Amino acid sequence: MCLQLHNEFVHTMNGYRGNGMNRTYEASHFVAPDSDVKLPETVDWRTKGAVTPVKDQGDCGSCWAFSATGSLEGQHFRKTGQLVSLSEQNLVDCSGAYGNKGCNGGLMDYAFQYIKDNGGIDTEEAYPYTAADGDTCEFKKKNIGADDTGFVDIESGSEDALKAAVATLGPVSIAIDASNNDFHFYKSGENTLMYIDSTTVTFPMPQFNRESIYNDQLCSSKRLDHGVLLVGYGTENGQDFWLVKNSWGKSWGDEGYIKIARNAGNMCGVATAASYPLV
């Protein structure tokens, strides 16, 4: 992944627009299982076949679309046993009336509402991703890959509720603060290119261990700017973590994934704005 100057990169790639979006749609609210229900110590929905391969949003602030399709892909799999890759481009091009702004950002809940009202979303194969705003909506009903009947919001700030949701229901759409350099450089040290005033500069990246758990005290739990997909959780060397799928390609992070500290004060806002579609 080629990195641009930091501010430009954040503006382009982090397209979650929680602030400034003033539309509201009716959501159901997650009800956690009884306290005597024992949740598994480790969850990884990839091992159950509920997660499609890592995708790449390119130079387009469509992270919200990738987060939404990822959660619906998981829910559709749980319902039908079929893992179908869904079209982010369908959401980018067609959900503007619901408040989304294509490559300039959007919200996962708006995407879920569009899919409900539209009667479904096309498959990735039928409506492939272009990393750009389309001139027209090319949705075709015959190419629908999945649908939803609404969406559920999880109690904001509750890591316990989020754990219960991902353990019992499947992958969950979440929003995080991904504005810090440490997040962008979450990968084993490699040389990376940065373009500065049309000049290409090659420099070694900081030696972050991609197997380590991301724990950045500068990461905000309220200033959220990036939509991602929560696919599980666990504990490693005594430290709890969330397992998160990003949409910056497999060359980023741990083959496209990151482990974010869990039970660490809602690190990066993992539990602040979590939701999933109903199917």
Short mmCIF file of C-alpha atoms in Angstrom, two decimals, residues 1-277:
data_model
loop_
_atom_site.label_atom_id
_atom_site.label_comp_id
_atom_site.label_asym_id
_atom_site.label_seq_id
_atom_site.Cartn_x
_atom_site.Cartn_y
_atom_site.Cartn_z
CA MET A 1 0.00 0.00 0.00
CA CYS A 2 1.42 3.38 -0.99
CA LEU A 3 1.07 5.88 1.83
CA GLN A 4 0.35 9.53 1.10
CA LEU A 5 1.10 12.44 3.39
CA HIS A 6 -0.59 11.63 6.69
CA ASN A 7 -3.47 14.12 6.61
CA GLU A 8 -4.31 13.30 3.01
CA PHE A 9 -4.19 9.60 3.78
CA VAL A 10 -6.56 9.94 6.73
CA HIS A 11 -9.00 12.04 4.69
CA THR A 12 -8.96 9.59 1.79
CA MET A 13 -8.93 6.23 3.52
CA ASN A 14 -10.84 6.81 6.75
CA GLY A 15 -14.38 7.33 5.50
CA TYR A 16 -16.49 6.72 8.58
CA ARG A 17 -18.57 9.88 9.04
CA GLY A 18 -20.22 9.49 12.44
CA ASN A 19 -20.03 13.21 13.11
CA GLY A 20 -22.07 15.45 10.86
CA MET A 21 -24.45 12.71 9.71
CA ASN A 22 -27.87 13.79 10.88
CA ARG A 23 -30.21 11.18 9.44
CA THR A 24 -31.66 8.68 11.87
CA TYR A 25 -33.21 5.30 11.15
CA GLU A 26 -34.97 3.03 13.58
CA ALA A 27 -32.64 0.37 14.95
CA SER A 28 -33.26 -2.60 17.17
CA HIS A 29 -31.12 -2.84 20.27
CA PHE A 30 -28.97 -5.80 21.17
CA VAL A 31 -30.07 -7.82 24.19
CA ALA A 32 -27.14 -9.67 25.71
CA PRO A 33 -27.62 -13.27 26.85
CA ASP A 34 -28.20 -13.96 30.53
CA SER A 35 -25.18 -13.52 32.75
CA ASP A 36 -25.08 -17.24 33.47
CA VAL A 37 -24.45 -18.01 29.78
CA LYS A 38 -20.77 -18.82 29.39
CA LEU A 39 -19.19 -17.28 26.32
CA PRO A 40 -16.22 -18.95 24.62
CA GLU A 41 -12.74 -17.76 25.57
CA THR A 42 -11.80 -17.37 21.91
CA VAL A 43 -13.86 -16.59 18.81
CA ASP A 44 -12.64 -16.41 15.20
CA TRP A 45 -15.38 -16.43 12.58
CA ARG A 46 -12.80 -17.00 9.84
CA THR A 47 -12.41 -20.58 11.03
CA LYS A 48 -16.16 -21.13 10.66
CA GLY A 49 -16.21 -19.95 7.04
CA ALA A 50 -18.15 -16.76 7.72
CA VAL A 51 -15.57 -14.23 6.49
CA THR A 52 -14.61 -13.44 2.89
CA PRO A 53 -10.97 -12.77 1.92
CA VAL A 54 -9.48 -9.38 2.80
CA LYS A 55 -10.48 -6.68 0.31
CA ASP A 56 -8.87 -3.36 -0.65
CA GLN A 57 -10.83 -0.11 -0.75
CA GLY A 58 -8.06 1.70 -2.65
CA ASP A 59 -7.99 5.50 -2.70
CA CYS A 60 -11.65 5.82 -1.78
CA GLY A 61 -13.20 6.57 1.61
CA SER A 62 -15.56 3.62 1.35
CA CYS A 63 -14.50 1.77 4.50
CA TRP A 64 -18.10 2.01 5.73
CA ALA A 65 -19.26 -0.05 2.73
CA PHE A 66 -16.67 -2.77 3.35
CA SER A 67 -17.62 -2.94 7.02
CA ALA A 68 -21.31 -3.24 6.14
CA THR A 69 -20.86 -5.92 3.48
CA GLY A 70 -18.57 -7.88 5.79
CA SER A 71 -21.15 -8.04 8.54
CA LEU A 72 -23.95 -8.96 6.13
CA GLU A 73 -21.76 -11.61 4.49
CA GLY A 74 -21.34 -13.18 7.91
CA GLN A 75 -25.04 -13.01 8.79
CA HIS A 76 -26.03 -14.41 5.40
CA PHE A 77 -23.58 -17.27 5.90
CA ARG A 78 -25.02 -18.09 9.31
CA LYS A 79 -28.54 -18.16 7.85
CA THR A 80 -27.89 -20.04 4.59
CA GLY A 81 -24.51 -21.74 4.94
CA GLN A 82 -23.36 -19.90 1.81
CA LEU A 83 -20.53 -17.33 1.91
CA VAL A 84 -21.25 -14.76 -0.80
CA SER A 85 -18.98 -11.79 -1.46
CA LEU A 86 -21.20 -8.71 -1.64
CA SER A 87 -20.82 -5.52 -3.65
CA GLU A 88 -19.33 -2.50 -1.92
CA GLN A 89 -19.71 -0.61 -5.20
CA ASN A 90 -23.46 -1.12 -5.02
CA LEU A 91 -23.44 0.77 -1.72
CA VAL A 92 -21.02 3.46 -2.95
CA ASP A 93 -23.10 4.20 -6.04
CA CYS A 94 -26.64 3.70 -4.80
CA SER A 95 -27.10 4.66 -1.13
CA GLY A 96 -26.64 8.42 -1.41
CA ALA A 97 -30.30 9.11 -0.67
CA TYR A 98 -29.76 7.49 2.72
CA GLY A 99 -27.02 9.92 3.73
CA ASN A 100 -23.93 8.12 2.46
CA LYS A 101 -21.42 9.98 0.32
CA GLY A 102 -19.64 7.26 -1.60
CA CYS A 103 -15.88 7.74 -1.59
CA ASN A 104 -16.34 10.72 0.72
CA GLY A 105 -17.62 8.59 3.56
CA GLY A 106 -20.71 7.09 5.08
CA LEU A 107 -22.18 4.97 7.86
CA MET A 108 -22.77 1.25 8.11
CA ASP A 109 -26.27 1.70 9.56
CA TYR A 110 -27.23 3.82 6.54
CA ALA A 111 -25.99 1.00 4.32
CA PHE A 112 -28.07 -1.58 6.19
CA GLN A 113 -31.16 0.61 5.87
CA TYR A 114 -30.59 1.03 2.13
CA ILE A 115 -30.23 -2.74 1.67
CA LYS A 116 -33.47 -3.35 3.57
CA ASP A 117 -35.47 -0.80 1.58
CA ASN A 118 -33.85 -1.82 -1.71
CA GLY A 119 -34.72 -5.47 -1.22
CA GLY A 120 -31.10 -6.58 -1.25
CA ILE A 121 -27.56 -5.94 -2.44
CA ASP A 122 -25.82 -7.30 -5.52
CA THR A 123 -22.94 -9.74 -5.47
CA GLU A 124 -19.36 -8.56 -5.85
CA GLU A 125 -19.07 -10.59 -9.04
CA ALA A 126 -22.05 -8.90 -10.67
CA TYR A 127 -21.24 -5.36 -9.48
CA PRO A 128 -17.44 -5.20 -9.06
CA TYR A 129 -15.56 -2.60 -7.06
CA THR A 130 -13.90 0.34 -8.88
CA ALA A 131 -12.60 2.46 -5.95
CA ALA A 132 -14.43 5.48 -7.41
CA ASP A 133 -17.88 7.01 -7.31
CA GLY A 134 -19.99 5.69 -10.18
CA ASP A 135 -21.97 8.04 -12.38
CA THR A 136 -25.11 5.95 -11.99
CA CYS A 137 -26.49 3.20 -9.79
CA GLU A 138 -26.08 -0.12 -11.63
CA PHE A 139 -27.98 -2.31 -9.16
CA LYS A 140 -29.88 -5.18 -10.78
CA LYS A 141 -32.41 -7.18 -8.79
CA LYS A 142 -31.49 -10.41 -10.58
CA ASN A 143 -27.96 -10.15 -9.13
CA ILE A 144 -28.93 -9.88 -5.44
CA GLY A 145 -26.59 -11.84 -3.19
CA ALA A 146 -28.14 -11.10 0.21
CA ASP A 147 -30.66 -8.89 1.95
CA ASP A 148 -31.51 -7.71 5.45
CA THR A 149 -34.58 -6.75 7.43
CA GLY A 150 -33.01 -3.96 9.47
CA PHE A 151 -30.13 -3.61 11.85
CA VAL A 152 -29.21 -3.82 15.51
CA ASP A 153 -27.13 -1.32 17.46
CA ILE A 154 -25.04 -2.65 20.34
CA GLU A 155 -24.85 -0.73 23.61
CA SER A 156 -22.32 2.04 23.05
CA GLY A 157 -19.12 1.65 25.04
CA SER A 158 -19.90 -1.81 26.39
CA GLU A 159 -17.13 -4.26 25.57
CA ASP A 160 -19.08 -6.98 27.39
CA ALA A 161 -22.08 -6.50 25.10
CA LEU A 162 -19.82 -6.42 22.05
CA LYS A 163 -18.14 -9.64 23.13
CA ALA A 164 -21.52 -11.32 23.57
CA ALA A 165 -22.69 -10.12 20.16
CA VAL A 166 -19.67 -11.32 18.20
CA ALA A 167 -19.61 -14.61 20.12
CA THR A 168 -23.25 -15.47 19.58
CA LEU A 169 -24.24 -13.70 16.37
CA GLY A 170 -21.24 -13.35 14.06
CA PRO A 171 -19.03 -10.61 12.60
CA VAL A 172 -20.00 -7.11 13.69
CA SER A 173 -19.52 -3.74 11.98
CA ILE A 174 -17.56 -1.34 14.17
CA ALA A 175 -16.04 2.13 13.87
CA ILE A 176 -12.65 3.05 15.30
CA ASP A 177 -10.15 5.87 15.53
CA ALA A 178 -7.59 4.96 12.88
CA SER A 179 -6.05 8.40 12.54
CA ASN A 180 -2.69 7.73 14.18
CA ASN A 181 0.50 6.84 12.32
CA ASP A 182 0.98 3.78 14.51
CA PHE A 183 -2.21 2.31 13.11
CA HIS A 184 -1.26 2.98 9.50
CA PHE A 185 2.16 1.42 10.05
CA TYR A 186 0.87 -1.69 11.82
CA LYS A 187 3.09 -4.16 9.98
CA SER A 188 6.49 -5.75 10.30
CA GLY A 189 9.17 -3.23 9.33
CA GLU A 190 9.44 -2.89 5.59
CA ASN A 191 10.48 -0.15 3.27
CA THR A 192 7.54 1.94 2.12
CA LEU A 193 7.14 4.66 -0.48
CA MET A 194 5.79 8.11 0.33
CA TYR A 195 5.17 10.79 -2.28
CA ILE A 196 6.16 14.30 -1.26
CA ASP A 197 5.71 17.09 -3.83
CA SER A 198 5.93 14.57 -6.68
CA THR A 199 9.19 13.18 -5.26
CA THR A 200 9.29 9.54 -4.24
CA VAL A 201 11.01 8.96 -0.91
CA THR A 202 11.81 5.46 0.33
CA PHE A 203 12.33 5.00 4.05
CA PRO A 204 12.20 2.17 6.61
CA MET A 205 8.99 1.93 8.58
CA PRO A 206 9.03 1.62 12.38
CA GLN A 207 9.55 -1.95 13.50
CA PHE A 208 6.04 -2.76 14.72
CA ASN A 209 5.49 -6.44 15.30
CA ARG A 210 2.42 -7.35 13.28
CA GLU A 211 1.71 -10.21 15.67
CA SER A 212 1.51 -7.82 18.62
CA ILE A 213 -1.65 -6.33 20.07
CA TYR A 214 -2.32 -2.72 19.15
CA ASN A 215 -2.55 -0.58 22.28
CA ASP A 216 -2.18 3.16 21.72
CA GLN A 217 -3.15 5.48 24.57
CA LEU A 218 -3.51 8.34 22.06
CA CYS A 219 -6.26 6.43 20.28
CA SER A 220 -9.64 8.06 20.91
CA SER A 221 -12.79 6.18 21.90
CA LYS A 222 -15.00 9.00 20.60
CA ARG A 223 -13.29 10.49 17.54
CA LEU A 224 -14.09 7.68 15.14
CA ASP A 225 -13.09 7.85 11.49
CA HIS A 226 -12.80 4.33 10.07
CA GLY A 227 -15.26 1.48 9.56
CA VAL A 228 -13.92 -2.05 9.98
CA LEU A 229 -15.21 -5.55 10.76
CA LEU A 230 -14.92 -7.31 14.11
CA VAL A 231 -14.55 -11.04 13.47
CA GLY A 232 -13.52 -12.36 16.88
CA TYR A 233 -11.57 -12.00 20.09
CA GLY A 234 -9.12 -13.85 22.28
CA THR A 235 -6.23 -13.59 24.72
CA GLU A 236 -2.54 -13.68 23.87
CA ASN A 237 0.26 -13.77 26.44
CA GLY A 238 -2.21 -12.65 29.08
CA GLN A 239 -3.53 -9.69 27.07
CA ASP A 240 -7.09 -9.66 25.75
CA PHE A 241 -7.61 -8.57 22.16
CA TRP A 242 -10.22 -7.97 19.48
CA LEU A 243 -9.61 -9.50 16.04
CA VAL A 244 -10.41 -6.92 13.37
CA LYS A 245 -10.55 -7.18 9.57
CA ASN A 246 -9.49 -4.04 7.72
CA SER A 247 -10.08 -3.13 4.06
CA TRP A 248 -6.60 -1.92 3.08
CA GLY A 249 -5.50 -5.10 1.35
CA LYS A 250 -3.50 -8.08 2.58
CA SER A 251 -0.20 -6.18 2.53
CA TRP A 252 -1.32 -4.11 5.53
CA GLY A 253 -1.08 -5.41 9.08
CA ASP A 254 -1.23 -9.15 9.67
CA GLU A 255 -2.39 -10.07 6.17
CA GLY A 256 -5.10 -7.42 6.40
CA TYR A 257 -6.00 -7.97 10.07
CA ILE A 258 -5.13 -6.26 13.34
CA LYS A 259 -5.44 -7.27 16.99
CA ILE A 260 -6.66 -4.35 19.11
CA ALA A 261 -6.42 -4.37 22.91
CA ARG A 262 -9.64 -5.58 24.58
CA ASN A 263 -10.80 -4.61 28.08
CA ALA A 264 -8.46 -1.64 27.85
CA GLY A 265 -10.90 1.23 28.24
CA ASN A 266 -12.65 0.75 24.89
CA MET A 267 -9.42 1.10 22.93
CA CYS A 268 -9.86 3.17 19.75
CA GLY A 269 -13.63 3.16 20.27
CA VAL A 270 -14.09 -0.47 19.25
CA ALA A 271 -17.33 -0.67 21.25
CA THR A 272 -18.60 2.87 20.65
CA ALA A 273 -20.58 2.41 17.43
CA ALA A 274 -21.10 -1.30 16.75
CA SER A 275 -23.96 -2.81 14.76
CA TYR A 276 -24.99 -5.73 12.58
CA PRO A 277 -27.78 -6.42 10.08
#
